[in-house]
Every structure is written in structure tokens, then in C-alpha cells.
Coordinates of C-alpha atoms and ligand atoms in Angstrom, one line a residue:
X91 CA 7.4 -6.6 21.7
X92 CA 6.4 -10.1 20.6
X93 CA 8.7 -13.1 20.8
X94 CA 6.5 -14.8 18.2
X95 CA 5.5 -14.0 14.7
X96 CA 2.8 -11.4 14.0
X97 CA -0.6 -11.6 15.7
X98 CA -3.5 -13.0 13.7
X99 CA -6.9 -11.2 14.1
X100 CA -10.2 -12.3 12.7
X101 CA -12.0 -10.5 9.9
X102 CA -14.5 -9.0 12.3
X103 CA -11.6 -7.2 14.2
X104 CA -12.1 -3.5 14.6
X105 CA -9.9 -0.8 12.9
X106 CA -8.7 0.1 16.4
X107 CA -7.5 -3.5 17.1
X108 CA -5.7 -3.6 13.7
X109 CA -4.0 -0.3 14.2
X110 CA -3.0 -1.0 17.8
X111 CA -1.4 -4.3 16.8
X112 CA 0.4 -2.7 13.8
X113 CA 1.7 0.1 16.0
X114 CA 3.0 -2.4 18.6
X115 CA 4.5 -5.1 16.3
X116 CA 4.9 -3.4 12.9
X117 CA 2.3 -5.6 11.3
X118 CA -0.7 -7.8 11.6
X119 CA -2.4 -10.7 9.9
X120 CA -6.2 -10.6 9.3
X121 CA -7.7 -14.1 8.6
X122 CA -10.2 -14.5 5.9
X123 CA -10.4 -10.8 5.1
X124 CA -11.3 -11.4 1.4
X125 CA -14.2 -13.5 0.2
X126 CA -13.7 -16.6 -2.1
X127 CA -15.6 -15.0 -5.0
X128 CA -13.2 -12.1 -5.1
X129 CA -10.3 -14.5 -4.8
X130 CA -11.5 -16.7 -7.6
X131 CA -12.0 -13.6 -9.8
X132 CA -8.4 -12.4 -9.1
X133 CA -7.1 -15.9 -10.0
X134 CA -9.1 -15.9 -13.3
X135 CA -7.9 -12.4 -14.2
X136 CA -4.3 -13.1 -13.4
X137 CA -4.1 -16.5 -15.2
X138 CA -3.2 -15.2 -18.7
X139 CA -0.5 -13.0 -17.2
X140 CA 1.3 -15.9 -15.3
X141 CA 1.8 -17.5 -18.7
X142 CA 3.6 -14.4 -20.2
X143 CA 5.5 -13.1 -17.2
X144 CA 9.1 -14.3 -16.9
X145 CA 11.1 -14.9 -13.7
X146 CA 13.0 -12.0 -12.3
X147 CA 16.7 -11.4 -13.0
X148 CA 18.1 -10.3 -9.7
X149 CA 18.0 -11.5 -6.1
X150 CA 15.6 -8.9 -5.0
X151 CA 13.0 -9.6 -7.7
X152 CA 13.7 -13.3 -7.4
X153 CA 15.1 -15.5 -10.1
X154 CA 12.4 -18.1 -9.5
X155 CA 9.7 -15.5 -8.9
X156 CA 7.1 -14.1 -11.3
X157 CA 5.8 -10.5 -10.7
X158 CA 2.8 -9.2 -12.4
X159 CA 2.3 -5.4 -12.0
X160 CA -0.2 -2.7 -13.1
X161 CA -2.9 -4.7 -11.4
X162 CA -5.6 -1.9 -11.2
X163 CA -5.8 -2.1 -15.0
X164 CA -5.8 -5.8 -15.0
X165 CA -8.5 -6.8 -12.6
X166 CA -11.7 -5.1 -11.3
X167 CA -11.7 -7.8 -8.6
X168 CA -9.0 -5.9 -6.9
X169 CA -11.4 -3.0 -6.2
X170 CA -13.1 -4.5 -3.1
X171 CA -9.6 -5.3 -1.7
X172 CA -8.4 -1.7 -2.3
X173 CA -11.6 -0.5 -0.6
X174 CA -11.5 -3.0 2.3
X175 CA -12.6 -1.2 5.4
X176 CA -9.7 -2.5 7.6
X177 CA -7.1 -1.6 5.0
X178 CA -8.6 1.8 4.5
X179 CA -9.0 2.3 8.2
X180 CA -5.3 1.5 8.8
X181 CA -4.3 3.8 5.9
X182 CA -6.4 6.6 7.3
X183 CA -4.9 6.1 10.8
X184 CA -1.2 5.8 9.8
X185 CA -1.1 8.2 6.7
X186 CA -4.0 10.7 6.7
X187 CA -2.5 12.6 9.6
X188 CA -3.1 16.4 9.7
X189 CA 0.1 18.5 9.6
X190 CA 0.3 21.9 11.2
X191 CA 1.7 24.8 9.1
X192 CA 1.6 28.6 9.1
X193 CA -0.6 30.4 6.5
X194 CA 0.3 34.0 7.1
X195 CA -0.3 34.6 10.7
X196 CA -2.7 31.8 11.0
X197 CA -1.7 28.3 12.2
X198 CA -3.6 25.8 10.1
X199 CA -3.9 22.1 10.1
X200 CA -3.8 20.3 6.7
X201 CA -4.7 16.7 6.3
X202 CA -2.7 14.3 4.1
X203 CA -4.4 11.6 2.0
X204 CA -3.0 8.4 0.6
X205 CA -2.7 6.8 -2.8
X206 CA -1.7 3.5 -4.4
X207 CA 2.1 3.2 -4.5
X208 CA 2.7 -0.2 -6.1
X209 CA 0.6 -3.2 -7.1
X210 CA 2.0 -6.6 -7.8
X211 CA 1.2 -10.3 -7.8
X212 CA 4.3 -12.1 -6.5
X213 CA 4.5 -15.8 -7.3
X214 CA 7.4 -17.5 -5.6
X215 CA 8.3 -20.9 -7.2
X216 CA 10.0 -23.9 -5.6
X217 CA 13.7 -23.4 -5.3
X218 CA 13.5 -19.7 -4.7
X219 CA 15.8 -18.4 -1.9
X220 CA 15.2 -15.7 0.7
X221 CA 14.7 -12.2 -0.6
X222 CA 17.1 -9.8 1.2
X223 CA 15.3 -8.4 4.2
X224 CA 14.4 -4.7 3.6
X225 CA 12.0 -1.9 4.5
X226 CA 9.6 -0.9 1.8
X227 CA 9.9 2.8 2.7
X228 CA 13.5 2.6 1.4
X229 CA 12.0 3.7 -2.0
X230 CA 11.5 7.1 -0.3
X231 CA 14.9 7.0 1.4
X232 CA 12.9 7.4 4.6
X233 CA 14.8 7.8 7.9
X234 CA 14.4 5.7 11.0
X235 CA 13.2 6.4 13.6
X236 CA 10.7 7.9 11.1
X237 CA 10.0 11.6 10.9
X238 CA 7.1 11.1 13.3
X239 CA 5.0 9.5 10.6
X240 CA 5.0 6.5 8.4
X241 CA 5.3 6.8 4.6
X242 CA 3.5 3.6 3.6
X243 CA 1.2 0.8 4.6
X244 CA 1.8 -2.4 2.7
X245 CA -0.8 -5.1 2.2
X246 CA -0.2 -8.7 1.1
X247 CA -3.2 -10.8 0.2
X248 CA -2.6 -14.6 0.3
X249 CA -4.0 -15.9 -3.1
X250 CA -2.7 -19.3 -2.1
X251 CA -1.9 -20.5 1.4
X252 CA 1.2 -19.0 2.9
X253 CA 3.4 -21.4 5.0
X254 CA 6.9 -21.5 6.5
X255 CA 7.9 -24.0 3.8
X256 CA 6.5 -22.3 0.7
X257 CA 7.9 -18.8 1.2
X258 CA 5.3 -17.1 3.4
X259 CA 6.6 -13.5 3.8
X260 CA 9.3 -13.2 6.5
X261 CA 8.7 -10.3 8.9
X262 CA 10.7 -9.1 11.9
X263 CA 8.1 -8.0 14.6
X264 CA 9.1 -4.8 16.3
X265 CA 11.7 -3.8 13.7
X266 CA 9.7 -0.7 12.8
X267 CA 11.2 0.9 15.9
X268 CA 14.8 0.2 14.9
X269 CA 17.2 2.9 13.9
X270 CA 19.1 2.9 10.6
X271 CA 22.2 1.5 12.2
X272 CA 20.7 -1.9 13.0
X273 CA 20.9 -4.6 10.4
X274 CA 18.1 -7.1 9.9
X275 CA 18.8 -10.9 10.2
X276 CA 16.9 -13.9 9.2
X277 CA 17.4 -15.2 12.7
X278 CA 14.9 -12.6 13.9
X279 CA 12.4 -13.0 11.1
X280 CA 9.2 -15.1 11.3
X281 CA 7.4 -16.7 8.3
X282 CA 3.9 -15.4 7.7
X283 CA 1.5 -18.4 7.9
X284 CA -2.0 -17.6 6.6
X285 CA -4.7 -19.3 4.6
X286 CA -5.7 -18.0 1.1
X287 CA -8.0 -15.0 1.5
X288 CA -6.1 -13.7 4.6
X289 CA -4.1 -10.5 4.5
X290 CA -0.8 -9.4 6.0
X291 CA -0.6 -5.6 6.7
X292 CA 2.6 -3.9 7.7
X293 CA 4.0 -0.4 7.8
X294 CA 6.8 0.8 5.6
X295 CA 9.4 0.8 8.4
X296 CA 9.0 -2.9 9.2
X297 CA 11.8 -5.2 8.0
X298 CA 10.5 -8.1 5.9
X299 CA 11.2 -10.1 2.7
X300 CA 10.0 -12.9 0.6
X301 CA 10.6 -16.4 2.0
X302 CA 12.5 -19.4 0.7
X303 CA 10.3 -21.9 -1.1
X304 CA 11.3 -25.5 -0.2
X305 CA 7.9 -26.9 -1.1
X306 CA 6.8 -28.4 -4.4
X307 CA 4.2 -25.7 -5.3
X308 CA 4.3 -22.0 -6.0
X309 CA 3.3 -19.4 -3.3
X310 CA 1.1 -16.7 -4.7
X311 CA 0.5 -13.3 -3.0
X312 CA -1.0 -10.1 -4.2
X313 CA 0.6 -7.0 -2.7
X314 CA -0.2 -3.3 -2.9
X315 CA 0.9 -0.2 -1.0
X316 CA -0.9 2.9 0.2
X317 CA 1.6 5.8 0.3
X318 CA 1.4 9.3 1.7
X319 CA -0.3 11.4 -1.0
X320 CA 2.5 13.9 -1.2
X321 CA 5.2 11.3 -2.1
X322 CA 5.8 10.0 -5.6
X323 CA 4.2 6.7 -6.4
X324 CA 6.7 3.9 -6.7
X325 CA 4.8 2.3 -9.6
X326 CA 3.7 5.1 -11.9
X327 CA -0.1 4.7 -12.0
X328 CA -0.7 7.5 -14.5
X329 CA 1.4 5.7 -17.1
X330 CA 0.4 2.1 -16.0
X331 CA -3.3 2.6 -16.7
X332 CA -4.6 4.5 -19.7
X333 CA -6.8 7.5 -18.7
X334 CA -9.7 6.3 -20.9
X335 CA -9.8 3.1 -18.7
X336 CA -9.5 5.1 -15.5
X337 CA -12.6 7.0 -16.5
X338 CA -14.6 3.8 -16.3
X339 CA -13.6 3.1 -12.7
X340 CA -15.5 4.0 -9.5
X341 CA -14.6 7.4 -8.0
X342 CA -13.0 5.8 -4.9
X343 CA -10.5 3.9 -7.2
X344 CA -9.8 7.0 -9.3
X345 CA -9.0 8.9 -6.2
X346 CA -6.7 6.2 -4.9
X347 CA -4.9 6.0 -8.2
X348 CA -3.7 9.5 -7.5
X349 CA -6.3 11.6 -9.3
X350 CA -7.2 13.3 -6.0
X351 CA -4.9 16.1 -5.0
X352 CA -3.2 15.9 -1.6
X353 CA -3.9 19.0 0.5
X354 CA -2.8 21.7 0.4
X355 CA -1.5 21.7 -3.2
X356 CA 0.1 18.5 -4.3
X357 CA -0.7 17.1 -7.8
X358 CA -2.9 19.8 -9.3
X359 CA -3.4 20.3 -13.0
X360 CA -4.7 23.3 -14.9
X361 CA -8.4 23.1 -15.8
X362 CA -10.7 26.0 -16.7
X363 CA -7.9 28.3 -15.9
X364 CA -7.7 27.1 -12.3
X365 CA -5.4 24.9 -10.3
X366 CA -7.7 21.9 -10.2
X367 CA -7.9 18.4 -8.9
X368 CA -6.9 15.9 -11.6
X369 CA -10.3 14.2 -10.9
X370 CA -11.7 17.0 -13.1
X371 CA -10.0 15.5 -16.1
X372 CA -11.9 12.2 -15.6
X373 CA -15.4 13.7 -15.6
X374 CA -17.4 14.5 -18.7
X375 CA -17.9 18.3 -18.6
X376 CA -16.2 18.1 -15.2
X377 CA -16.5 21.3 -13.1
X378 CA -12.9 22.1 -12.0
X379 CA -12.7 21.5 -8.3
X380 CA -10.4 24.3 -7.2
X381 CA -7.8 23.5 -4.7
X382 CA -9.1 26.3 -2.5
X383 CA -12.0 23.8 -1.8
X384 CA -9.6 21.4 -0.1
X385 CA -9.9 20.6 3.6
X386 CA -7.5 22.7 5.6
X387 CA -8.9 23.7 9.1
X388 CA -7.8 26.5 11.5
X389 CA -7.0 25.9 15.1
X390 CA -10.7 25.8 16.0
X391 CA -11.4 23.2 13.4
X392 CA -13.1 25.7 11.0
X393 CA -12.6 24.9 7.3
X394 CA -10.5 27.6 5.5
X395 CA -9.5 28.2 1.9
X396 CA -5.8 27.7 1.3
X397 CA -5.7 29.4 -2.0
X398 CA -7.6 32.2 -3.8
Ligands
AKG281 O1 6.8 -11.8 -1.7 C1 6.9 -11.5 -0.5 O2 6.5 -12.2 0.4 C2 7.5 -10.1 -0.2 C3 8.0 -9.4 -1.3 C4 8.5 -8.0 -0.9 O3 8.6 -7.7 0.2 C5 9.0 -7.1 -2.0 O4 9.2 -7.4 -3.1 O5 9.2 -5.9 -1.6
FE2_282 FE1 9.0 -5.6 0.4

């Protein structure tokens, strides 16, 4: 366990390095993970929303903090961040874990997938205090030690520099391993210091919270979560983004919004008289992809149909 804040890796780090560090410490920082063109695009797209978004009204939201949500519908510059190979690699590693189950007398292995759980730009203004330390998997009332798997991986992109003075996210390294009896304390938390374009990634069981801003400028971060595909999304993506707009998005983003079903059966919708993937509803003359096409495998790794 580290005695320091989280480790910072460079953007050319491997998925294995990222996952090993998260597994050990509960989180990791990746420097310069997002290019300046994407960052500038995000700033431009968010600008009008800063002007119309009020401060929060409670200590968790922050009474000197602005939160802009529903980001997938507000900025296509978010797409490369959602598709970032290190983020997707970490989400695959921690969330898309096959689960064994019986199908009649056959022991099968069914993979999970992941979808977007929440999207938010969080702008902490001068004078804001510490946000209470918390675990983001609390929304699922998740137990700790976890049920052998994580529920969420959270990403925080620094849109402006994060420092100890301006409210850089406070993280307690190693706290993902704590049980539910142990309280978090600011004495054990470290501020995330990273330059704009860098990302902080942590798992849902890691204690963290927004920092106190004693500087004279706002701190701006863009956060999103990937959640286990069979858990309800914290921010309702189906209601946040009109389906006609979702139809214009690339397939990878549609799937991440939750229009892919999670094997074996979660999230289906009737189409052509079949239990089909919601993706079918997004395609012009879409052929219903029956859930029996999903990817369960038997003990020998052979693909099997789970319904029919
Ligand atoms: O703004 C931050 O640095 C963290 C915010 C956070 O953890 C939350 O709102 O859940
Ligand atoms: Fe949080």
C-alpha cells in the first residue's frame, strides 16, 4: 500500500500497468491522456452550460460547485474520452468478468458488459469546502469487501489543472480494501495533482471526495462512470438523451449508453416478436438481434445459445 498519493503513469502506459496499479492502490493518474483539441472542444461545448447551471444546494453537491450533467447529449468531444483505450481496457478488466452459472445440467460462463453510469462536469469554485469522503458504489448499496467484483470504474478528466489548493480530488489510496466498519478521514486522503488533459481513474470501492478550493480560480473536472451492465444506471441515460439523437451516435457510444443488453438477459426489449437487444430500435429496418445470439460459453469455451 502506498504512503503517498496515487501513482502517475504516462499516457503510453499499458492497460496491464493501469489495472495493476488500480488493483494495488484503488486508483491511478494517467498524465496527458486526452489531446488538447478534444479538451478545447469540451470547453467550447460546456461554455453555455456554465452560464445557466446554478451552484448545488447541499454539502455533497457543493454550495459553490456547478454540476453539468447529461454530457453525452451535450458534447461529441466526449466520445473519444469514452472510447479511450486505457479507460476501456480498465473497464473490461474490472467489470466485464465472466460469471459461472447453471443452465440445466450445463455449467456455463456468461460475460458481463459495462455501460455509462453517470456523466458530469464538476466545477468547484473558490471558497468551496471538502465534499464528504465517500465511495461511488454507495449508489448500489455495494458491500465491502466487495462481492468479489467491482461495480464501477470512475474517471475524472482534468479540464483545468488540479492542485492541492484548488480542490483536486481527494483520494485515500488502499481504501478499496477496507470493510464497511472503517470510516474515512481527511487525514488519510491525498489531493490529486494533475495537469489539464490528465485523467484520474478509480474503482467504486475507493474512498474519495471533492477537495477544498482555497485558490482564486475554479477547478473544472469532467467525470463519468462505467458500471456493471446489469446494474441500474445512476444517471438515467435513456431519459437524459432523446432516442432520435442517440440514433446519430457511433455504435460504440450507443452500446455504452445502455442500448446493448448485458448477457444473459438484462435490458431486452420486444422487437419482431423476439426478446431483442435495444440496439435494434436504433437501426433503420434493424434486424432484431435475438438474445440467444449473446456470448455465453460452456466449460470448453464453446459459444452456446442461452435462450430459444
Ligand atoms: O469533484 C470531485 O473531485 C469529486 C466529486 C465526487 O466524487 C462526486 O461528486 O461523487
Ligand atoms: Fe464521488
